[in-house]
XYZ file of C-alpha atoms in Angstrom:
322
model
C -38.416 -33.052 -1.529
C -39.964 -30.291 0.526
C -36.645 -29.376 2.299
C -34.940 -29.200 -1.495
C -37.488 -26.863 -2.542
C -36.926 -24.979 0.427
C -33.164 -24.848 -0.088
C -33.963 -23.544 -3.514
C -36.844 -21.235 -2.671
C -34.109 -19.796 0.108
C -30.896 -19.783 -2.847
C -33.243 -17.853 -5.006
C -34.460 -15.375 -2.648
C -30.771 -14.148 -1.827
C -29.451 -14.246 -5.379
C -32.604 -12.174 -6.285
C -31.888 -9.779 -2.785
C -28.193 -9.214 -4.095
C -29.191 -8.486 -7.337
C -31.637 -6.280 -6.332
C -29.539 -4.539 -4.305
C -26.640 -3.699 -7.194
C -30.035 -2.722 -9.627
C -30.272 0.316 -7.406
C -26.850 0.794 -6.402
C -25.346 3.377 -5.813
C -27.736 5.846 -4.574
C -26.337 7.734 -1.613
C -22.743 8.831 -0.960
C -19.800 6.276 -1.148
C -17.177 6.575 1.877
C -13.779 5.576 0.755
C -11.197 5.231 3.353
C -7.771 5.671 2.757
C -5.406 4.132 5.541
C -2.921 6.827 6.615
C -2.760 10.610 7.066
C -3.078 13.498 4.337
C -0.111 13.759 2.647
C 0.859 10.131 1.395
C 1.139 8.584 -1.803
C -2.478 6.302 -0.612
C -3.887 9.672 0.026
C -2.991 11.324 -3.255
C -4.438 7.848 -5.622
C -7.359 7.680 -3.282
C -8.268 11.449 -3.627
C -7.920 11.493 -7.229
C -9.678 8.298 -7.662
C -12.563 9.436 -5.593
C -13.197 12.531 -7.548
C -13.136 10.898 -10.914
C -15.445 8.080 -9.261
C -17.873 10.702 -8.312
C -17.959 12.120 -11.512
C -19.117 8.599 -13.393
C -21.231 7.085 -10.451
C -23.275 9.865 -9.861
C -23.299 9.947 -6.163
C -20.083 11.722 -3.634
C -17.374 9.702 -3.199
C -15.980 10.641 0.025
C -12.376 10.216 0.973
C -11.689 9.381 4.734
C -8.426 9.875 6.054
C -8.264 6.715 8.543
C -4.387 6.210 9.862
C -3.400 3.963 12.623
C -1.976 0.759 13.641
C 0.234 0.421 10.426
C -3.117 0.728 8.098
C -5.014 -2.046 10.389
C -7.352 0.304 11.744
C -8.789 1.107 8.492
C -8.550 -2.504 7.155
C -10.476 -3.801 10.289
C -12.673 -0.625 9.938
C -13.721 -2.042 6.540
C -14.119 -5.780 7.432
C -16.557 -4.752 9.404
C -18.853 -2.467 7.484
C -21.990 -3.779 5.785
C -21.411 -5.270 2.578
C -23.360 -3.215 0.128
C -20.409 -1.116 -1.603
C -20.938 2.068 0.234
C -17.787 1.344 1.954
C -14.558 0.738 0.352
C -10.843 0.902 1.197
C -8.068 2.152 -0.696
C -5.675 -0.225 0.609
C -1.600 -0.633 0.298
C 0.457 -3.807 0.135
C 0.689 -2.868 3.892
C -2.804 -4.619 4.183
C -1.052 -7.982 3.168
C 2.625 -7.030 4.499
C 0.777 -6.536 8.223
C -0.603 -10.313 7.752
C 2.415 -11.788 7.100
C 4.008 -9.779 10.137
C 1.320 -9.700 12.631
C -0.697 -12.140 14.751
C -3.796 -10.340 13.686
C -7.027 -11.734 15.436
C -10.209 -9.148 14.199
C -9.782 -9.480 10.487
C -8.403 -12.299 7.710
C -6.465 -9.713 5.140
C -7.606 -12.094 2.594
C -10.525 -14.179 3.356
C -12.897 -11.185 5.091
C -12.138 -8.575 1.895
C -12.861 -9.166 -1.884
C -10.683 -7.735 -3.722
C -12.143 -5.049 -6.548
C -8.814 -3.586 -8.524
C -5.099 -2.136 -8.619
C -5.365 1.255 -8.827
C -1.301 1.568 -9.384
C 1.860 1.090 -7.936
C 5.308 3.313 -7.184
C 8.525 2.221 -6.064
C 10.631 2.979 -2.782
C 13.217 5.430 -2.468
C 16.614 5.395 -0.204
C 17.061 8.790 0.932
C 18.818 10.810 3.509
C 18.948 14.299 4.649
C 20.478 16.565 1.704
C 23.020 17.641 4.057
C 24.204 14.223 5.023
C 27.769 13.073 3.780
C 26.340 9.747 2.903
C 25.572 9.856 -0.447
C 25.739 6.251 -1.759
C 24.122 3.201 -0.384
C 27.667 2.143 0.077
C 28.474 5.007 2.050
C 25.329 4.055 4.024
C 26.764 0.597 4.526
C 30.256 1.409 5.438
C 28.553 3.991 8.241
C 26.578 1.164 9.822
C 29.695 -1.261 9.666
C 31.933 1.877 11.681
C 29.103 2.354 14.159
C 26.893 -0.435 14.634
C 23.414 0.137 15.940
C 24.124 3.609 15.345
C 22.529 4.919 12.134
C 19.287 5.042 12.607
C 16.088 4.160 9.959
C 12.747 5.741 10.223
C 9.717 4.370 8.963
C 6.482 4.415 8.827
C 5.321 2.136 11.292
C 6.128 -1.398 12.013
C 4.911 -3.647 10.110
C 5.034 -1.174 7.030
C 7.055 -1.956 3.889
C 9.331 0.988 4.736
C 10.356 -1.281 8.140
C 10.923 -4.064 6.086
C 13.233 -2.749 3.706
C 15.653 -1.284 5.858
C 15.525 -5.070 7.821
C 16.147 -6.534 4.237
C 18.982 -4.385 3.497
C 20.580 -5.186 7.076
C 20.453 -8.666 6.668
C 21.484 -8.680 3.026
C 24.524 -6.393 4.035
C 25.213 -8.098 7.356
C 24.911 -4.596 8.932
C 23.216 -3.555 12.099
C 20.950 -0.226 12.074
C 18.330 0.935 14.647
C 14.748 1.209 13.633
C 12.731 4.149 14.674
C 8.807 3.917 14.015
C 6.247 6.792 13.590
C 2.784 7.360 13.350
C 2.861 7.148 9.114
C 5.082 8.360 6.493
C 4.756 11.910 6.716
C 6.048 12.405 10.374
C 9.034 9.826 9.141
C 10.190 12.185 6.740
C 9.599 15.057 9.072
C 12.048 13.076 10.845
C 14.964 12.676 8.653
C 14.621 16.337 7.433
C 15.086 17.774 11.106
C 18.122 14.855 11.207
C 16.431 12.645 14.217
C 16.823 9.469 11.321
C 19.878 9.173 9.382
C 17.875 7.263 6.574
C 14.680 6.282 5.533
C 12.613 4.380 2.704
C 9.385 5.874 1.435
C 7.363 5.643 -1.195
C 8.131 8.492 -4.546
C 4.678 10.392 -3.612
C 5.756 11.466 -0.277
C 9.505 11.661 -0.763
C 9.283 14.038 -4.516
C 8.296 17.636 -3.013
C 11.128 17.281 -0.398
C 13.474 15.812 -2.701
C 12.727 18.999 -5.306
C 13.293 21.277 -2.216
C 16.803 20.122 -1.538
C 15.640 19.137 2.147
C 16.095 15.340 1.005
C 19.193 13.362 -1.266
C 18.034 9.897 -3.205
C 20.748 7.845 -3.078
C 18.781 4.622 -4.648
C 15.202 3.484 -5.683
C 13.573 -0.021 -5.300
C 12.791 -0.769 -8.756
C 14.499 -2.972 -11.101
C 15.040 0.152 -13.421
C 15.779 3.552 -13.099
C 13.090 6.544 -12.470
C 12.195 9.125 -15.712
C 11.978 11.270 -12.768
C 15.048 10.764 -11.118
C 17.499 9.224 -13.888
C 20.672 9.907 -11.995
C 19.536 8.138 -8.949
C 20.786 4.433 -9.209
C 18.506 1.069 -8.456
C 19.267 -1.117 -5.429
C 20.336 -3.596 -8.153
C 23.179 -1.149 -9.270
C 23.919 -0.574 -5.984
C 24.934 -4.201 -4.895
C 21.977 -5.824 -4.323
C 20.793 -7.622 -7.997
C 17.746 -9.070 -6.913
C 15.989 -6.386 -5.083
C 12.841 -5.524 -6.258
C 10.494 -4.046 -3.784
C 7.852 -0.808 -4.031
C 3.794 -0.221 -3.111
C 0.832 -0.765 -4.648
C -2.800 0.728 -4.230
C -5.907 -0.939 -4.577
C -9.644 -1.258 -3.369
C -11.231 -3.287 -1.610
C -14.392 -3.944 -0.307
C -15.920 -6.529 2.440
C -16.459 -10.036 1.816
C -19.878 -11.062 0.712
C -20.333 -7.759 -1.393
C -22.478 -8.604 -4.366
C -20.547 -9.528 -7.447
C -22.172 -7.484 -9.782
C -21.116 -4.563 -7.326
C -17.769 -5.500 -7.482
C -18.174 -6.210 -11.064
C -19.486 -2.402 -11.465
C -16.952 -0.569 -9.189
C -14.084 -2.528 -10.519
C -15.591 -1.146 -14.461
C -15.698 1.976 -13.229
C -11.952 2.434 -11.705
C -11.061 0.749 -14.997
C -12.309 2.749 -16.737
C -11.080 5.936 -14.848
C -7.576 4.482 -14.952
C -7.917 4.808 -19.088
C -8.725 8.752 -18.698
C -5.613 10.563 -19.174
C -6.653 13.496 -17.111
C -6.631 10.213 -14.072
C -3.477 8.961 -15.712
C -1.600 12.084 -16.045
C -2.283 12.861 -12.216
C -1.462 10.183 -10.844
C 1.743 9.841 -13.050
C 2.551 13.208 -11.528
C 2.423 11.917 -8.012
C 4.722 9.123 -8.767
C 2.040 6.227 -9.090
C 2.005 4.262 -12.312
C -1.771 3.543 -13.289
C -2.367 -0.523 -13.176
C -5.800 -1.521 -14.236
C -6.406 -4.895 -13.256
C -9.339 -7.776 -13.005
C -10.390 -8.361 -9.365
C -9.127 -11.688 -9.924
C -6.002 -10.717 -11.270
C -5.537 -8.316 -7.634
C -6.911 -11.188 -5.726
C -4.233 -13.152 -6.943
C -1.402 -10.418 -6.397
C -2.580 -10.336 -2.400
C -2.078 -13.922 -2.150
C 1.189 -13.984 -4.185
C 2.351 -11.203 -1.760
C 1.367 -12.680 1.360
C 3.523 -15.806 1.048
C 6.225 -13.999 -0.140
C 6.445 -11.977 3.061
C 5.893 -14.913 4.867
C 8.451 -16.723 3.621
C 10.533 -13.508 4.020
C 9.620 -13.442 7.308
C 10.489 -17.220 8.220
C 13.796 -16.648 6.654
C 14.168 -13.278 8.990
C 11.691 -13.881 12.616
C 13.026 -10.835 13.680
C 10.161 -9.461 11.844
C 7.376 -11.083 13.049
C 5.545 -8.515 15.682
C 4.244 -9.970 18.933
């Protein structure tokens, strides 16, 4: 009896401490990491979250550019930070593509993170340099298929969705092109616009400016429709391929253990931002549709992701990373 009484003496000690601790919270400045360089499509929903999350919480939230290691450095940055909400990650579907990937040993993308809420999402584009004569994702495939191994892919990183794609489209098309990772999606495109890359997929954010400066040429887009933005620019679906379907999300997370009721209040609060249409309209206008979700609801889109990559990954090993 005395040991029970403990047990519940100890349960209602923490439930009281965690409570306790989301009563006063927040009251200093909230560091928000964002996985990759300035520049990116993470970078522009994380900044423009922050801002608007700063407004309504009443405290700084500060965005921390954090690239490296194909967003692991900031994922394993954020596993292990204290659980008390002070830290949180705008993460990619990179988080959960690198799991299914990668032999990663220092974090669980799933069980050491709880997740909080989509922030949005933004489809891939195909593009190459504006002064390439490929100007059709068939003319990209009958290139590859006169010189195999010699057009070349950039990316942004391996282990990225951007590496993936390309891999998909090889396989799918039976054609054999030469991968060429860089340190994020901003030096890819650097890449393909001083022709070093023949090709390259990227997310709308960082692909638009170039695109509307005639440096770049989109010759298809991920989605299963077209883009409002780019209406003459066909899917991968019209292009051959009717079941692709691929693009990036955003989302935050924060460790595991966090209090619920700061989850619960951080995942009210981006909801709530995602209904302003000052929030909506910017982040529209960087290519990211808005997607308020439940944490449960983006818990269950990580888990639904990772076994699809892994069972895109069984189908193609050459993916896995050693």
């Amino acid at each position: 009896m005395k040991l029970f009484c403990s047990l519940i003496l100890a349960l209602g000690c923490l439930a009281s401490g965690g409570t306790a601790a989301a009563q006063g919270y927040p009251d200093k400045p909230i560091r928000m990491i964002i996985p990759a360089a300035p520049g990116g499509g993470v970078d522009s929903a994380g900044r423009i979250l922050a801002m608007r999350l700063s407004d309504t919480l009443g405290v700084p939230v500060v965005a921390e550019n954090m690239a490296g290691a194909g967003t692991m450095l900031a994922s394993e940055a954020l596993a292990r930070s204290q659980p008390d909400g002070y830290t949180i990650l705008m993460a990619t579907s990179s988080h959960i593509v690198n799991a299914a990937v990668r032999k990663i040993r220092r974090y669980d993308a799933i069980r050491d993170f709880a997740a909080v809420s989509l922030v949005g999402s933004t489809p891939d584009l195909l593009v190459v340099n504006s002064q390439s004569s490929i100007k059709s994702v068939a003319d990209l495939i009958a290139a590859a298929k006169k010189a195999p191994g010699k057009i070349t892919f950039g990316s942004s990183g391996l282990g990225s969705l951007s590496q993936l794609e390309p891999e998909l489209l090889k396989d799918a098309a039976g054609i054999d092109m030469l991968g060429v990772p860089y340190r994020g999606g901003v030096p890819a495109v650097m890449a393909l616009i001083g022709n070093q890359v023949n090709t390259l997929f990227l997310g709308v954010v960082a692909l638009a400016p170039q695109i509307a400066a005639n440096k770049l040429r989109p010759i298809a887009v991920t989605s299963k429709t077209r883009l409002a933005r780019f209406p003459n620019v066909p899917t991968m679906a019209e292009s051959g391929f009717p079941d692709w379907d691929t693009g990036t999300w955003y989302g935050v997370l924060v460790p595991a253990k966090t209090p619920p009721a700061i989850v619960a209040l951080l995942n009210k609060q981006i909801n709530d931002a995602l209904k302003q249409p000052e929030v909506r309209n910017k982040l529209s206008a960087a290519g990211i549709e808005p997607q308020a979700t439940t944490a449960e609801q983006f818990s269950s889109l990580m888990k639904s992701d990772l076994a699809h990559w892994q069972k895109v990954v069984k189908k193609l090993p050459q993916l896995k990373i050693n």
